[in-house]
Amino acid sequence: MYTKESQDNESVQLISGTPSVSEGTAGLKDIVPGQAASVSMAADATGGITAGNFIEPDVDKELFEFNSEDTPLMNLMLRAKRVNVNSPEVDHYMMDEAKSCVYTTGSAGGTTRAYTTLPLDEGDANALRPYTTLLVKDVDGYDVEGKTKTPGKDLMLFVTGHDTTTGFPVVRAVNGKKTTPEDEFGQIPAIPAGTRIVILANSLYETQKEVDPDLILPQPTRIYLQKRGMNQVVSDYFESQRKRMPFSQAVIAEQAIANFKVRGNRTLWAGRAGKFKVNVPKMGMQYVYTTEGLRWQFRKELEEPGTWTVDKIIAMAKMFFTGEDVPKSALLLAGKNLLESIQKIDYSRHPEINITTKQNSVGWTVTNFHTVFGDIEIKREPTLDRLGWSNSGALIGDNRLVHYVYSEQHSFEDRVEGEEATRNGLLIWDAIALKGTCHLWINGEGRDYESGSSIIKLWDQVTAPALDQTKDGNIYYLTVDCPGMSKTAQSGQLWKANISGSTLTWSRVKGEFN
């Protein structure tokens, strides 16, 4: 039983004993956790130096100041879209962009009929509603009279309805082969399996005003907001002492706030979501929430434990900027080893890559990579090094973060009851979340983290990975043509490994990688 008597005895032990001093990140024993800033405690922690000679040597104030650039993610969060909420539990919605294309699962057309059904996946078939127009890639259409093929001008289809048996959309050819120029519709050329069909706008008849509606059902992700706090207790006697070092209350507070920000920045990166109860004296059971770190929110991961090249940088830019969700610019927060590897790339053979140093909108000095796909701003994130992710980084889209706030950051100052001391503190209750699907985590640590995201690997060899080098479902982005996978495997494409027993086959990933 934890009685008041045991609490009092513990307090006596804490005050009478020598306080335990902990090491910081640099290995310096300068942190006394759980202790108020009093002259007695400081004297004990420093080897018994008396109050009149509190600390002999002068100390540079820079030891007590942290550069604001030490917590880049927190600074980004404070600049992100702010959403005030009324609960520490928030449903965060990430709505997907509608598909721009579908792929046939079997062959179609190639007969004298003016209509055919398009074999598609079940969800794709239902998405193609009547009066929708479709563009069939790599299948040539015909001229206006329907007599001559028009190479390079794709076949266009018109959806008339759905087959009652299969559920596949029924289509007619807008620019198919006609028997006579007066025919309303022409014959549909052969459409092979795996053909890409681009979804265009619907086309209505002259008096039509009603079409099938679209039902959008966003899928929420539960976000927990974490309440973080910082307290400083300074005795009146401590503050009144004349000390040889400028060890004032303001300096103590400055360092405490910096420490508060650094620990908070680690939480924003690597925290895991949790909700549990604790028993609070005189208050009963109360909930504690821990927030999910940004690292675990990425839907796409680029696994790259090898050496970086210009081709890999271009491949990364292509994947980031050419999906359905297209940001204006990208910010790469990188660990030190990833930053070093990118810096060592030989760009002499790629004059089209423009590398400059500039000050971005946040006020940071960044390395700017200008590619034909878009600009990538690179900034070192020291917190990734401390978390063991020095080879990794986060490619984040411009204006693609949300800052959920349940309780705004506020400070307080109270007199400690029954003591000649003042308690100062900060409280904040918030969380950070990604929006959009463009964001890319660069996993350079050489191991999977099972984060639930899609993992893609860069492949720069003409031979395919062997059976013992890959796993079922692994996706590879080809930076060179790879005939070892398939005769049609070309640079810039995505291919997936399919393993059944001891058999490895390869299939092309269809659509944009999102």
Coordinates of C-alpha atoms in Angstrom, one line a residue:
M1 CA 0.0 0.0 0.0
Y2 CA 1.3 3.4 -0.9
T3 CA 0.5 5.4 2.3
K4 CA 1.1 9.0 3.2
E5 CA 3.7 7.8 5.7
S6 CA 5.6 6.0 2.8
Q7 CA 5.3 9.2 0.8
D8 CA 6.8 11.2 3.6
N9 CA 9.7 8.8 4.1
E10 CA 10.5 8.8 0.4
S11 CA 10.6 12.6 0.5
V12 CA 13.0 12.5 3.4
Q13 CA 15.3 10.2 1.4
L14 CA 15.2 12.3 -1.7
I15 CA 16.1 15.5 0.2
S16 CA 18.7 14.0 2.5
G17 CA 20.4 11.8 -0.1
T18 CA 22.7 12.9 -2.9
P19 CA 20.6 13.5 -6.1
S20 CA 21.2 11.2 -9.1
V21 CA 22.8 13.1 -12.0
S22 CA 22.0 11.8 -15.5
E23 CA 23.8 12.2 -18.8
G24 CA 22.6 14.2 -21.7
T25 CA 23.1 13.4 -25.4
A26 CA 26.7 14.6 -25.3
G27 CA 27.5 12.4 -22.3
L28 CA 27.7 15.3 -19.9
K29 CA 26.3 14.7 -16.4
D30 CA 24.3 17.9 -16.2
I31 CA 20.7 16.7 -15.7
V32 CA 19.1 16.1 -12.3
P33 CA 15.7 14.7 -13.1
G34 CA 12.8 15.2 -10.8
Q35 CA 14.5 17.9 -8.7
A36 CA 13.6 21.5 -8.0
A37 CA 16.3 24.2 -8.7
S38 CA 17.4 25.0 -5.2
V39 CA 20.9 26.0 -3.9
S40 CA 21.1 22.9 -1.8
M41 CA 20.3 20.5 -4.6
A42 CA 22.7 22.3 -7.0
A43 CA 25.4 22.2 -4.3
D44 CA 24.9 18.5 -3.8
A45 CA 24.9 17.7 -7.5
T46 CA 28.1 19.6 -8.1
G47 CA 30.1 18.0 -5.3
G48 CA 29.1 20.1 -2.3
I49 CA 30.2 23.5 -3.5
T50 CA 28.9 26.0 -0.9
A51 CA 26.3 28.7 -1.7
G52 CA 28.9 31.5 -1.5
N53 CA 31.1 29.8 -4.1
F54 CA 28.3 28.2 -6.1
I55 CA 30.3 27.6 -9.3
E56 CA 33.9 28.7 -9.9
P57 CA 34.4 28.8 -13.6
D58 CA 32.5 31.0 -16.0
V59 CA 30.4 29.1 -18.6
D60 CA 29.5 30.1 -22.1
K61 CA 25.7 30.7 -22.3
E62 CA 25.7 28.8 -25.6
L63 CA 25.8 25.6 -23.5
F64 CA 22.3 26.5 -22.4
E65 CA 20.8 27.4 -25.8
F66 CA 19.6 25.2 -28.5
N67 CA 19.3 26.3 -32.1
S68 CA 15.7 26.3 -33.3
E69 CA 16.8 24.3 -36.3
D70 CA 17.4 21.3 -33.9
T71 CA 13.7 20.6 -34.0
P72 CA 12.7 21.0 -37.7
L73 CA 9.6 18.8 -37.6
M74 CA 8.1 20.7 -34.6
N75 CA 8.8 24.0 -36.5
L76 CA 7.0 22.6 -39.5
M77 CA 4.1 21.5 -37.3
L78 CA 3.7 25.0 -35.9
R79 CA 3.6 26.5 -39.4
A80 CA 1.1 23.8 -40.7
K81 CA -2.6 24.2 -41.0
R82 CA -4.0 24.5 -37.5
V83 CA -7.2 22.7 -36.6
N84 CA -8.7 23.3 -33.2
V85 CA -10.6 20.2 -32.0
N86 CA -12.9 19.5 -29.0
S87 CA -11.5 16.1 -28.1
P88 CA -8.1 14.4 -27.6
E89 CA -9.3 11.7 -30.1
V90 CA -9.7 12.9 -33.7
D91 CA -10.8 11.1 -36.8
H92 CA -8.3 12.2 -39.5
Y93 CA -9.6 11.8 -43.0
M94 CA -7.3 11.1 -46.0
M95 CA -9.5 11.1 -49.1
D96 CA -8.0 9.3 -52.0
E97 CA -8.1 10.9 -55.4
A98 CA -10.4 9.1 -57.8
K99 CA -8.7 6.6 -60.2
S100 CA -7.6 8.1 -63.5
C101 CA -7.4 4.7 -65.3
V102 CA -8.3 1.1 -65.1
Y103 CA -6.9 -2.1 -66.7
T104 CA -8.7 -4.8 -68.6
T105 CA -8.5 -8.3 -67.0
G106 CA -9.2 -10.0 -70.3
S107 CA -9.5 -9.4 -74.0
A108 CA -12.5 -7.5 -75.6
G109 CA -13.7 -6.3 -79.0
G110 CA -12.3 -7.6 -82.2
T111 CA -15.7 -8.6 -83.7
T112 CA -18.2 -7.1 -86.1
R113 CA -20.5 -6.1 -83.3
A114 CA -20.9 -2.4 -82.4
Y115 CA -20.7 -3.1 -78.7
T116 CA -18.7 -5.2 -76.2
T117 CA -18.2 -5.7 -72.5
L118 CA -15.0 -4.6 -70.8
P119 CA -13.6 -7.3 -68.4
L120 CA -12.4 -5.4 -65.3
D121 CA -11.8 -5.9 -61.6
E122 CA -15.1 -5.7 -59.7
G123 CA -14.5 -2.4 -58.1
D124 CA -13.3 -0.8 -61.4
A125 CA -16.3 -2.1 -63.3
N126 CA -18.7 -0.5 -61.0
A127 CA -16.9 2.8 -61.2
L128 CA -17.5 3.2 -64.9
R129 CA -21.0 4.6 -64.9
P130 CA -23.3 5.1 -68.0
Y131 CA -22.5 8.0 -70.3
T132 CA -18.8 8.0 -69.3
T133 CA -16.2 8.2 -72.1
L134 CA -13.0 6.2 -72.1
L135 CA -9.7 6.4 -73.9
V136 CA -8.1 3.0 -74.8
K137 CA -4.3 3.5 -74.7
D138 CA -2.2 1.8 -77.4
V139 CA -5.3 0.8 -79.5
D140 CA -5.7 3.0 -82.6
G141 CA -9.0 4.4 -83.5
Y142 CA -10.3 5.4 -87.0
D143 CA -10.9 8.6 -88.8
V144 CA -14.3 10.4 -88.9
E145 CA -15.6 8.3 -91.8
G146 CA -14.5 5.1 -90.0
K147 CA -12.4 3.8 -92.9
T148 CA -8.8 4.6 -92.1
K149 CA -6.8 3.8 -88.9
T150 CA -5.3 6.9 -87.2
P151 CA -2.0 5.7 -85.7
G152 CA -1.3 7.4 -82.4
K153 CA -4.9 8.6 -82.0
D154 CA -6.4 6.2 -79.4
L155 CA -9.7 4.5 -79.6
M156 CA -12.5 6.2 -77.5
L157 CA -15.4 4.3 -76.0
F158 CA -18.8 5.3 -74.7
V159 CA -20.3 3.5 -71.7
T160 CA -24.0 2.6 -72.3
G161 CA -24.7 0.4 -69.2
H162 CA -23.6 -2.7 -67.4
D163 CA -24.0 -6.4 -68.3
T164 CA -26.6 -8.0 -66.0
T165 CA -24.7 -11.2 -65.8
T166 CA -21.1 -10.2 -65.3
G167 CA -21.5 -6.6 -64.1
F168 CA -18.9 -5.5 -66.7
P169 CA -19.5 -2.1 -68.4
V170 CA -21.0 -2.3 -71.9
V171 CA -19.3 0.1 -74.3
R172 CA -19.5 1.3 -77.9
A173 CA -16.7 2.7 -80.0
V174 CA -16.9 6.5 -80.8
N175 CA -14.2 6.3 -83.5
G176 CA -14.3 2.6 -84.5
K177 CA -14.4 1.1 -87.9
K178 CA -17.6 1.8 -89.8
T179 CA -19.3 0.1 -92.7
T180 CA -20.6 3.4 -94.0
P181 CA -19.8 6.9 -92.8
E182 CA -23.5 7.3 -91.8
D183 CA -23.2 4.6 -89.1
E184 CA -23.8 6.0 -85.5
F185 CA -21.2 3.6 -84.0
G186 CA -18.4 1.6 -85.5
Q187 CA -16.9 -1.8 -84.8
I188 CA -14.6 -2.1 -81.8
P189 CA -11.0 -3.1 -82.6
A190 CA -9.4 -5.9 -80.5
I191 CA -8.5 -4.8 -77.0
P192 CA -5.9 -7.0 -75.4
A193 CA -5.9 -8.1 -71.7
G194 CA -3.9 -5.6 -69.5
T195 CA -4.8 -2.6 -71.7
R196 CA -4.8 0.7 -69.9
I197 CA -8.2 2.5 -70.1
V198 CA -8.1 6.2 -69.1
I199 CA -11.4 7.6 -67.6
L200 CA -12.6 10.8 -69.3
A201 CA -15.6 13.0 -68.6
N202 CA -19.2 11.9 -69.1
S203 CA -21.0 13.0 -72.3
L204 CA -24.8 13.7 -72.0
Y205 CA -27.5 13.9 -74.5
E206 CA -29.0 17.3 -75.3
T207 CA -31.9 17.4 -72.7
Q208 CA -30.1 15.3 -70.1
K209 CA -29.6 16.7 -66.6
E210 CA -29.5 13.6 -64.4
V211 CA -26.5 11.2 -64.1
D212 CA -25.5 8.6 -61.6
P213 CA -24.2 10.3 -58.5
D214 CA -20.8 9.7 -56.9
L215 CA -20.8 8.5 -53.3
I216 CA -17.6 9.5 -51.5
L217 CA -16.9 7.7 -48.2
P218 CA -13.7 9.0 -46.7
Q219 CA -11.9 6.5 -44.5
P220 CA -10.9 7.9 -41.1
T221 CA -7.7 7.2 -39.1
R222 CA -8.0 7.7 -35.4
I223 CA -5.4 10.2 -34.1
Y224 CA -4.6 10.6 -30.4
L225 CA -3.5 14.1 -29.2
Q226 CA -0.7 13.9 -26.6
K227 CA -0.6 16.3 -23.7
R228 CA 2.9 17.4 -23.0
G229 CA 4.0 19.5 -20.1
M230 CA 7.1 21.1 -18.6
N231 CA 7.6 22.4 -15.0
Q232 CA 10.4 24.4 -13.4
V233 CA 10.5 24.9 -9.6
V234 CA 12.9 27.7 -8.4
S235 CA 13.3 28.5 -4.7
D236 CA 13.3 32.2 -3.7
Y237 CA 16.7 31.7 -1.9
F238 CA 18.2 30.2 -5.1
E239 CA 17.1 33.1 -7.2
S240 CA 18.3 35.7 -4.7
Q241 CA 21.9 34.4 -4.5
R242 CA 24.7 36.3 -6.2
K243 CA 26.3 33.6 -8.5
R244 CA 29.4 33.9 -10.5
M245 CA 27.8 32.2 -13.4
P246 CA 24.7 33.9 -15.0
F247 CA 22.7 31.1 -13.7
S248 CA 19.4 33.0 -13.4
Q249 CA 15.9 31.7 -13.6
A250 CA 15.6 32.9 -17.2
V251 CA 18.6 30.8 -18.3
I252 CA 17.2 27.7 -16.5
A253 CA 13.9 28.2 -18.2
E254 CA 15.5 28.7 -21.6
Q255 CA 17.3 25.4 -21.4
A256 CA 14.2 23.6 -20.0
I257 CA 12.1 24.8 -22.9
A258 CA 14.8 23.7 -25.4
N259 CA 14.8 20.3 -23.7
F260 CA 11.0 20.2 -23.8
K261 CA 11.1 20.9 -27.6
V262 CA 13.7 18.4 -28.4
R263 CA 11.9 15.6 -26.6
G264 CA 8.7 16.7 -28.1
N265 CA 10.3 16.5 -31.6
R266 CA 11.3 12.9 -31.0
T267 CA 7.7 12.1 -30.0
L268 CA 6.4 13.7 -33.2
W269 CA 8.7 11.5 -35.2
A270 CA 8.6 8.1 -33.4
G271 CA 5.8 8.0 -30.8
R272 CA 3.3 5.1 -30.9
A273 CA -0.4 5.6 -30.4
G274 CA -1.8 4.6 -27.1
K275 CA -4.7 5.2 -24.7
F276 CA -4.7 4.0 -21.1
K277 CA -5.8 4.9 -17.6
V278 CA -3.8 6.0 -14.6
N279 CA -4.9 6.4 -11.0
V280 CA -4.4 10.0 -9.9
P281 CA -4.4 10.8 -6.1
K282 CA -7.5 12.7 -5.1
M283 CA -8.7 12.7 -8.8
G284 CA -9.4 9.0 -9.5
M285 CA -8.8 7.3 -12.8
Q286 CA -7.9 9.4 -15.8
Y287 CA -6.9 8.7 -19.4
V288 CA -3.4 9.3 -20.8
Y289 CA -3.0 9.6 -24.6
T290 CA 0.2 9.0 -26.6
T291 CA 0.3 10.2 -30.2
E292 CA 1.4 8.3 -33.4
G293 CA 4.7 9.6 -34.8
L294 CA 4.9 10.9 -38.3
R295 CA 7.3 8.0 -39.2
W296 CA 4.4 5.5 -38.9
Q297 CA 1.9 7.5 -41.0
F298 CA 3.6 7.2 -44.4
R299 CA 1.7 5.1 -47.0
K300 CA 4.8 4.8 -49.3
E301 CA 8.3 3.7 -48.4
L302 CA 11.4 3.8 -50.6
E303 CA 13.8 1.2 -49.4
E304 CA 17.3 2.3 -50.4
P305 CA 20.2 0.9 -48.3
G306 CA 22.7 1.2 -51.2
T307 CA 24.7 4.1 -52.7
W308 CA 22.7 7.0 -54.1
T309 CA 23.1 8.0 -57.7
V310 CA 21.6 10.8 -59.9
D311 CA 19.3 8.1 -61.5
K312 CA 17.9 7.2 -58.1
I313 CA 17.3 10.9 -57.2
I314 CA 15.4 11.4 -60.4
A315 CA 13.4 8.2 -59.8
M316 CA 12.5 9.4 -56.3
A317 CA 11.4 12.8 -57.7
K318 CA 9.3 11.1 -60.4
M319 CA 7.5 8.9 -57.9
F320 CA 6.9 11.9 -55.6
F321 CA 5.7 14.4 -58.1
T322 CA 3.8 12.3 -60.7
G323 CA 1.1 10.5 -58.6
E324 CA -2.5 11.5 -58.2
D325 CA -1.7 13.9 -55.3
V326 CA 0.8 16.4 -56.8
P327 CA 2.5 18.9 -54.4
K328 CA 4.1 22.1 -55.5
S329 CA 7.5 21.4 -53.9
A330 CA 9.1 18.8 -51.6
L331 CA 11.1 19.1 -48.3
L332 CA 13.5 16.2 -47.5
L333 CA 14.3 16.0 -43.8
A334 CA 17.3 13.7 -43.8
G335 CA 19.5 11.9 -41.4
K336 CA 23.3 12.7 -41.5
N337 CA 24.3 9.6 -43.4
L338 CA 21.6 10.0 -46.0
L339 CA 22.7 13.7 -46.4
E340 CA 26.3 12.6 -46.8
S341 CA 25.5 10.0 -49.4
I342 CA 23.5 12.5 -51.5
Q343 CA 26.3 15.1 -51.2
K344 CA 28.8 12.6 -52.6
I345 CA 26.8 12.0 -55.9
D346 CA 28.7 12.8 -59.0
Y347 CA 26.6 15.3 -60.9
S348 CA 29.1 16.2 -63.6
R349 CA 27.3 14.0 -66.2
H350 CA 24.0 15.6 -65.5
P351 CA 24.0 19.3 -66.2
E352 CA 20.2 19.3 -66.2
I353 CA 20.3 18.9 -62.4
N354 CA 20.5 22.3 -60.9
I355 CA 21.8 22.4 -57.3
T356 CA 21.8 25.6 -55.3
T357 CA 21.7 26.8 -51.7
K358 CA 18.8 29.0 -50.7
Q359 CA 16.7 30.2 -47.8
N360 CA 13.3 28.6 -47.9
S361 CA 9.9 29.9 -46.7
V362 CA 10.5 28.5 -43.2
G363 CA 13.8 30.5 -42.9
W364 CA 16.1 27.5 -43.1
T365 CA 19.2 27.4 -45.4
V366 CA 18.6 24.3 -47.5
T367 CA 20.2 22.6 -50.5
N368 CA 17.7 22.9 -53.4
F369 CA 17.6 20.2 -56.2
H370 CA 15.8 21.5 -59.3
T371 CA 14.6 18.6 -61.5
V372 CA 12.2 18.6 -64.4
F373 CA 9.6 17.0 -62.0
G374 CA 9.9 19.6 -59.3
D375 CA 12.2 21.1 -56.6
I376 CA 13.4 19.1 -53.6
E377 CA 14.7 21.1 -50.6
I378 CA 17.1 19.1 -48.4
K379 CA 17.5 19.9 -44.6
R380 CA 19.2 17.9 -42.0
E381 CA 17.0 16.6 -39.2
P382 CA 19.2 15.8 -36.1
T383 CA 16.4 14.0 -34.4
L384 CA 16.5 11.2 -37.0
D385 CA 20.1 10.5 -35.9
R386 CA 19.2 10.3 -32.3
L387 CA 16.4 7.8 -33.2
G388 CA 18.8 5.6 -35.1
W389 CA 17.6 6.6 -38.5
S390 CA 20.7 8.3 -39.8
N391 CA 20.4 6.6 -43.2
S392 CA 16.8 7.5 -43.6
G393 CA 14.7 10.6 -44.4
A394 CA 11.2 11.9 -45.0
L395 CA 10.1 13.5 -48.3
I396 CA 7.2 15.7 -47.3
G397 CA 4.9 17.6 -49.6
D398 CA 4.5 21.4 -49.4
N399 CA 1.5 22.4 -47.3
R400 CA 0.6 18.7 -46.6
L401 CA 0.7 18.7 -42.7
V402 CA -2.1 19.2 -40.2
H403 CA -1.6 20.4 -36.7
Y404 CA -4.5 19.3 -34.4
V405 CA -4.7 21.3 -31.2
Y406 CA -7.0 20.4 -28.3
S407 CA -5.5 22.8 -25.8
E408 CA -3.3 25.7 -27.0
Q409 CA 0.2 26.1 -25.6
H410 CA 0.0 28.2 -22.5
S411 CA 2.3 29.0 -19.6
F412 CA 1.5 29.3 -16.0
E413 CA 3.2 30.5 -12.8
D414 CA 2.1 29.3 -9.3
R415 CA 3.5 29.6 -5.8
V416 CA 4.3 26.1 -4.5
E417 CA 1.9 25.5 -1.6
G418 CA 3.7 25.6 1.8
E419 CA 7.1 26.5 0.2
E420 CA 9.1 29.6 -0.6
A421 CA 9.3 28.7 -4.3
T422 CA 7.7 29.4 -7.6
R423 CA 6.5 26.8 -10.2
N424 CA 6.6 27.8 -13.8
G425 CA 5.4 25.6 -16.6
L426 CA 4.2 25.0 -20.2
L427 CA 1.3 22.8 -21.3
I428 CA 0.3 21.8 -24.9
W429 CA -2.1 19.1 -26.1
D430 CA -1.7 18.4 -29.8
A431 CA -0.8 16.0 -32.6
I432 CA 0.6 16.1 -36.2
A433 CA -0.8 14.2 -39.2
L434 CA 0.0 13.8 -42.9
K435 CA -2.6 14.7 -45.5
G436 CA -2.4 13.6 -49.1
T437 CA -0.7 10.5 -50.5
C438 CA 2.5 12.1 -52.0
H439 CA 4.7 11.7 -48.9
L440 CA 7.6 9.2 -49.1
W441 CA 9.6 7.7 -46.3
I442 CA 13.2 6.8 -47.4
N443 CA 14.1 3.7 -45.4
G444 CA 17.9 3.4 -45.6
E445 CA 18.4 1.2 -42.5
G446 CA 18.2 -2.1 -44.5
R447 CA 15.2 -3.6 -42.6
D448 CA 11.5 -3.5 -42.8
Y449 CA 9.5 -1.9 -40.0
E450 CA 6.1 -3.4 -40.8
S451 CA 4.5 0.0 -40.8
G452 CA 1.6 -1.1 -43.0
S453 CA 2.9 1.0 -46.0
S454 CA 3.7 -0.1 -49.5
I455 CA 7.4 -0.7 -49.8
I456 CA 9.2 0.0 -53.1
K457 CA 12.8 -0.8 -54.0
L458 CA 15.0 0.8 -56.6
W459 CA 16.6 -1.7 -59.1
D460 CA 19.5 -0.8 -61.4
Q461 CA 20.5 -4.2 -62.9
V462 CA 19.5 -6.0 -66.1
T463 CA 19.1 -9.2 -64.2
A464 CA 16.2 -9.7 -61.9
P465 CA 16.5 -10.4 -58.1
A466 CA 16.9 -14.1 -57.3
L467 CA 14.4 -16.0 -55.3
D468 CA 16.4 -15.7 -52.1
Q469 CA 16.9 -12.0 -52.6
T470 CA 13.3 -10.9 -52.6
K471 CA 9.9 -11.5 -50.9
D472 CA 6.4 -12.1 -52.3
G473 CA 4.8 -8.8 -53.1
N474 CA 8.0 -6.7 -53.2
I475 CA 7.8 -3.9 -55.7
Y476 CA 10.7 -2.7 -57.7
Y477 CA 11.2 0.6 -59.5
L478 CA 13.5 0.0 -62.5
T479 CA 16.1 2.7 -63.2
V480 CA 17.4 0.6 -66.2
D481 CA 15.7 -1.8 -68.6
C482 CA 15.5 -5.2 -67.0
P483 CA 15.1 -8.1 -69.5
G484 CA 15.7 -10.5 -66.6
M485 CA 12.2 -9.7 -65.3
S486 CA 10.5 -9.5 -68.7
K487 CA 11.2 -8.5 -72.3
T488 CA 8.8 -5.5 -71.7
A489 CA 10.4 -4.4 -68.4
Q490 CA 11.6 -0.9 -69.1
S491 CA 13.3 1.8 -67.1
G492 CA 10.7 3.9 -65.1
Q493 CA 8.3 1.0 -64.6
L494 CA 7.2 -0.7 -61.4
W495 CA 7.3 -4.6 -61.3
K496 CA 6.2 -6.9 -58.5
A497 CA 7.6 -10.2 -57.3
N498 CA 5.1 -13.1 -57.2
I499 CA 6.4 -16.1 -55.3
S500 CA 4.5 -19.4 -55.2
G501 CA 6.5 -22.2 -53.5
S502 CA 9.9 -22.1 -55.3
T503 CA 8.6 -20.3 -58.4
L504 CA 9.3 -16.6 -58.9
T505 CA 7.4 -14.7 -61.5
W506 CA 7.1 -11.0 -62.3
S507 CA 4.1 -8.8 -63.1
R508 CA 4.0 -5.1 -63.9
V509 CA 2.3 -2.9 -61.3
K510 CA -0.6 -1.1 -63.0
G511 CA -1.4 2.6 -62.5
E512 CA 0.3 5.3 -60.6
F513 CA 2.1 4.2 -57.3
N514 CA 0.0 5.8 -54.5

